[in-house]
Short mmCIF file of C-alpha atoms in Angstrom, two decimals:
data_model
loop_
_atom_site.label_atom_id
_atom_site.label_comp_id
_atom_site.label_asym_id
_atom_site.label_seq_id
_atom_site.Cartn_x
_atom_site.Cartn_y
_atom_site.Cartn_z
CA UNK L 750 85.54 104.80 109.69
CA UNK L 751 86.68 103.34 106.32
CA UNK L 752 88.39 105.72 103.92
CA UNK L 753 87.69 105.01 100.37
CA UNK L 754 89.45 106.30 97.05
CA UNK L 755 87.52 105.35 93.79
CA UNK L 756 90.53 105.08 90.92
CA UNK L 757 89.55 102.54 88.45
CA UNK L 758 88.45 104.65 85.93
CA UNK L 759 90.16 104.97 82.65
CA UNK L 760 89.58 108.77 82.42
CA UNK L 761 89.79 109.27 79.08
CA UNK L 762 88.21 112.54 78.70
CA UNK L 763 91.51 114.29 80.35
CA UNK L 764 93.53 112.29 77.78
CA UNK L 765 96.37 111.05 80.07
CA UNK L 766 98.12 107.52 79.20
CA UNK L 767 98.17 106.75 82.92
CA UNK L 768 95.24 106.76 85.94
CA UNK L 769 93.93 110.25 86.34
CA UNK L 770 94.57 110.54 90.45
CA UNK L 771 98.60 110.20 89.07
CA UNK L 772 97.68 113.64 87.49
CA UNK L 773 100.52 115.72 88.46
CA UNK L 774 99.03 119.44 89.54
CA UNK L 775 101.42 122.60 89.89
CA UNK L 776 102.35 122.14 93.60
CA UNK L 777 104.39 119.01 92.42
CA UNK L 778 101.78 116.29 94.27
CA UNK L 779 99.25 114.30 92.33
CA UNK L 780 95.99 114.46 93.15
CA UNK L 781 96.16 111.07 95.19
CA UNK L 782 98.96 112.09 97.09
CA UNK L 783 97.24 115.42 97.84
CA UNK L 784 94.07 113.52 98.63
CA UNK L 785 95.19 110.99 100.67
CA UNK L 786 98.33 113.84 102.46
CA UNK L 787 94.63 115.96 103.36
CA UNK L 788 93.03 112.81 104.76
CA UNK L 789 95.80 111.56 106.40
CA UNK L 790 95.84 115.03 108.08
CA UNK L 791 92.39 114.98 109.13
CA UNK L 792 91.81 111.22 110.13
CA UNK L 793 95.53 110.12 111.04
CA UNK L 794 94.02 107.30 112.23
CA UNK L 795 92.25 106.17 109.43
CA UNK L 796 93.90 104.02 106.45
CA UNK L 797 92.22 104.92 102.82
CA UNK L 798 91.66 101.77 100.46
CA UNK L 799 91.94 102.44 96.64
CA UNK L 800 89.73 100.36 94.15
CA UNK L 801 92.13 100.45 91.32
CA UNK L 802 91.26 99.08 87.74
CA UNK L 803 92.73 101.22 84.65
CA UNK L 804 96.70 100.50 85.01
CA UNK L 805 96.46 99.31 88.60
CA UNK L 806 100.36 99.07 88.81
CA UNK L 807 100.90 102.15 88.40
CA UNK L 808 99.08 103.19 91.25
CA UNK L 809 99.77 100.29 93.48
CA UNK L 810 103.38 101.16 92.90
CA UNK L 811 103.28 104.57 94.08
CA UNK L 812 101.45 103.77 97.02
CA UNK L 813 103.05 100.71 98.33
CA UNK L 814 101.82 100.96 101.59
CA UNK L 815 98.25 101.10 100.52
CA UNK L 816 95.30 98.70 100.72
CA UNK L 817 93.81 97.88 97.14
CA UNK L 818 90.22 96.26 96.05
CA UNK L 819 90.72 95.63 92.05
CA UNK L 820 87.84 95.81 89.98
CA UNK L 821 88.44 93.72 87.12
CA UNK L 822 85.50 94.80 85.21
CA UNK L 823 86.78 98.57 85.29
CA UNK L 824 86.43 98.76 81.70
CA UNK L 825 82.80 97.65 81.06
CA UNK L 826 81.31 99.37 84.53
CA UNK L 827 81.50 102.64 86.38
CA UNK L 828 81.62 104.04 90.20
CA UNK L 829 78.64 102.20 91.57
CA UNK L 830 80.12 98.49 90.89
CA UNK L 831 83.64 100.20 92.37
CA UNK L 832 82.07 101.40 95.07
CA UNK L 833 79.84 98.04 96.04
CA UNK L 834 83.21 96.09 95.63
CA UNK L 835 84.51 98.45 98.55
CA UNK L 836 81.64 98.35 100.89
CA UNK L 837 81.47 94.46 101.06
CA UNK L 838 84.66 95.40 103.36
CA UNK L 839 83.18 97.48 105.41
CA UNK L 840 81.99 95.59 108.66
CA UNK L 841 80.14 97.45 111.48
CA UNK L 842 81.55 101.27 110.40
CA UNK L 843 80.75 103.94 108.14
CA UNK L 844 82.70 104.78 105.13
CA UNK L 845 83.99 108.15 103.63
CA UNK L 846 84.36 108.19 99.61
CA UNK L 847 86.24 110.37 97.30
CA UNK L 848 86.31 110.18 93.84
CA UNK L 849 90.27 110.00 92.93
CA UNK L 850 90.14 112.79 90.39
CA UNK L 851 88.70 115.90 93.34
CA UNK L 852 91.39 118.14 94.21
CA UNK L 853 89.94 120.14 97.08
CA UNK L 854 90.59 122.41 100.28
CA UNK L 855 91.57 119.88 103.38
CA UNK L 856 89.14 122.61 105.88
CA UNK L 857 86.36 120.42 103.48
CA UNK L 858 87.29 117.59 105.88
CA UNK L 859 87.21 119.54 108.85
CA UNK L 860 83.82 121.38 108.29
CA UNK L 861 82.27 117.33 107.47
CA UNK L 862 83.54 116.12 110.33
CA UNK L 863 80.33 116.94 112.73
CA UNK L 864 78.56 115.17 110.24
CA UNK L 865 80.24 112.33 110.68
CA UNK L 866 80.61 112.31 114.43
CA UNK L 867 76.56 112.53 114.73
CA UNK L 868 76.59 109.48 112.25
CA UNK L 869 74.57 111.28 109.02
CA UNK L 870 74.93 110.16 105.91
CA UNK L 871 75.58 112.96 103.34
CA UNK L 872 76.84 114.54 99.74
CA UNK L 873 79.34 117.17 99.77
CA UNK L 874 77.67 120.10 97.42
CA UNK L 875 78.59 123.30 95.59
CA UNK L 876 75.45 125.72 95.64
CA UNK L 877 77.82 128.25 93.88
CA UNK L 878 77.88 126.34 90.49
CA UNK L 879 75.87 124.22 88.31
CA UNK L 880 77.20 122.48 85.49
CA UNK L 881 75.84 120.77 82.59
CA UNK L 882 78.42 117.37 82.86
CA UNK L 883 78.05 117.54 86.69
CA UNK L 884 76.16 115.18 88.68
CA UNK L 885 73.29 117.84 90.37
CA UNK L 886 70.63 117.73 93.43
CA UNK L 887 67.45 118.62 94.64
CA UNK L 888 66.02 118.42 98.39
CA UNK L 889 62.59 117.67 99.49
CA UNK L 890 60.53 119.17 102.31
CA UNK L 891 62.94 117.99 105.22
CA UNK L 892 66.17 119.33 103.49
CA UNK L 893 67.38 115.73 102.77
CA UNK L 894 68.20 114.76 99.09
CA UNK L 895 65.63 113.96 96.64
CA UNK L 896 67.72 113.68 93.29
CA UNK L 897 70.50 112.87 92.43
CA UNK L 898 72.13 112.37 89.12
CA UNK L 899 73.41 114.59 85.74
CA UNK L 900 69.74 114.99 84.67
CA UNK L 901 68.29 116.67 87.11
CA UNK L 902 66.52 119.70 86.23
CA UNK L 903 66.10 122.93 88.46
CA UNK L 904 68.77 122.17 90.54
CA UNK L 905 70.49 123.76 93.70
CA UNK L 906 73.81 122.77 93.18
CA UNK L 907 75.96 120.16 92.47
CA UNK L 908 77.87 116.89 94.02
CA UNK L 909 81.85 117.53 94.21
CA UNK L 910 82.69 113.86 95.10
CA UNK L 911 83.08 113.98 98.80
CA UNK L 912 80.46 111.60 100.26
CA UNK L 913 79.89 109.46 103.85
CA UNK L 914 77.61 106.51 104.46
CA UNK L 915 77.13 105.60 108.17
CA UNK L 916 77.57 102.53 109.84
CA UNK L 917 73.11 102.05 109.44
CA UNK L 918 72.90 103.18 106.36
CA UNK L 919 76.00 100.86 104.34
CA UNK L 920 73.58 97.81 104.08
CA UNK L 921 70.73 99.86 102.46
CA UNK L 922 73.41 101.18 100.24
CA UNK L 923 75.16 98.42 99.23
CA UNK L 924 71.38 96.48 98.22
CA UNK L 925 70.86 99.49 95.86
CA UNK L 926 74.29 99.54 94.63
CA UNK L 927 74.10 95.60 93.73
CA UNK L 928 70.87 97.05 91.64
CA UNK L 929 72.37 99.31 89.74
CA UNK L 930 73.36 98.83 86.12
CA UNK L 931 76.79 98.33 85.08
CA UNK L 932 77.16 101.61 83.85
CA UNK L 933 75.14 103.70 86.60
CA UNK L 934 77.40 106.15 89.04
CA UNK L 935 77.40 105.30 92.72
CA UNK L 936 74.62 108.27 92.64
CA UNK L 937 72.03 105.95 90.85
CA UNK L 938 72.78 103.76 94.43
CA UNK L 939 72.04 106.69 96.45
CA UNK L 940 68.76 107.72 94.42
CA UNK L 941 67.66 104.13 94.76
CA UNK L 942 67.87 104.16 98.08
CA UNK L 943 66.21 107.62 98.81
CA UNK L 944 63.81 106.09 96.80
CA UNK L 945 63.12 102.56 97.78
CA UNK L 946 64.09 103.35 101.56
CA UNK L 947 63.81 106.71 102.58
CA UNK L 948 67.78 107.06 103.12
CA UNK L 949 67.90 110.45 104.48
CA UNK L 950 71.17 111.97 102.45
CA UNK L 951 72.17 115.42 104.49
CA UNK L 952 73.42 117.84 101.32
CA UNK L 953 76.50 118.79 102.86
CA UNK L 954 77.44 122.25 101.71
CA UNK L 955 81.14 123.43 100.84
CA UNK L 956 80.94 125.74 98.30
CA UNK L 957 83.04 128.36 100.13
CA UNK L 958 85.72 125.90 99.71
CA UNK L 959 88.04 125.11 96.82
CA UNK L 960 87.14 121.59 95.12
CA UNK L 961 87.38 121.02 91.88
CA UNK L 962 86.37 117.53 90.20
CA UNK L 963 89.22 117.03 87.12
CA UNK L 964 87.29 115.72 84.18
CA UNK L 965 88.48 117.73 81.21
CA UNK L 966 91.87 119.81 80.68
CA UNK L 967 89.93 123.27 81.56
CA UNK L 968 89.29 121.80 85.33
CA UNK L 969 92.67 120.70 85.84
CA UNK L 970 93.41 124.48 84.59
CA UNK L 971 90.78 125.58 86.94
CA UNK L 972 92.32 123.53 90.09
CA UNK L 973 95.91 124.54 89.89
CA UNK L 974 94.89 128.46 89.44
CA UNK L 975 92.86 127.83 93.03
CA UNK L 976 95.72 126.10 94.01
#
């Protein structure tokens, strides 16, 4: 499995001078290191590659030992082109994502890890919250995802930035990603291909789990006090 951190991003709604995942939350760690300590916890075997962008160096430099994909173009496009840049690596394997700004629980990893032993493609949800920024979902009949994306109306929940693609599904994605507009989230990708191809997306629930997506100042409040 490939292990994938998206970091590019110039965060600018948080208002830090530096890449967001450098964040520095109260237990001392930044959110990468406590992303990729949880990961590394779960999935020792695994190696996580970082598409970088916004003040690469910075990052690059605090994880030496890292692999990095830069997106040159961080500044004029958004997760989905991040994301296709990473999947072109990916050869004959499924990938986990993370966005680099989710501070979460590492027993997330351990209750997706059926999931991706039995090879299902899936978005880790919240059911317990719905907010108006937040990318939100729907399911159809079968209990698979049906939308995907900030607009959706009615919804059940929302996406915390946790997400797998198996090893038959990463072509299907990565067509739809190469679709998407420069400015479209990986989730336009994933709606495209629910879509276009009937890509069965499992909603994978962990709301009894802390994870917190940092966006704004209140949700890097709102992650240390669940910290």
């Amino acid at each position: 499995m490939e292990i994938i951190i998206l970091a590019a991003g110039m965060g600018s709604r948080l208002g830090n001078p530096f890449p967001k995942p450098l964040t520095v939350l109260k237990t001392g760690k930044s959110i990468m290191l406590s992303q990729l300590e949880n990961l590394a916890a779960a999935f020792p075997d695994n190696r996580a590659t970082i598409v970088v962008g916004f003040k690469k160096e910075m990052i690059m430099e605090a994880f030496p030992d890292l692999v990095f994909i830069y997106n040159n173009e961080f500044d004029t496009t958004n997760t989905s082109k991040s994301l296709f840049r990473a999947l072109r690596n990916v050869n004959h394997t499924g990938a986990l994502w993370l966005n680099g700004d989710v501070v979460f629980d590492p027993a997330v990893l351990e209750k997706i890890k059926p999931l991706i032993n039995n090879g299902r493609s899936f978005v880790c949800v919240n059911r317990s919250r719905v907010g108006e920024e937040e990318v939100k979902y729907t399911i159809d009949a079968r209990g698979f995802i049906r939308e995907l994306s900030k607009k959706v109306k009615n919804a059940l929940g929302e996406a915390v930035g946790i997400n797998y693609i198996s090893k038959k599904d990463v072509k299907t994605l990565l067509k739809r990603l190469d679709e998407c507009d420069p400015n479209d989230y990986f989730e336009r990708g994933i709606e495209l291909a629910i879509e276009k191809d009937g890509l069965e997306i499992v909603p994978a629930d962990i709301s009894e789990f802390t994870c917190v997506e940092v966006d704004f100042r209140q949700d890097l409040e709102k992650a240390n006090e669940l910290l």
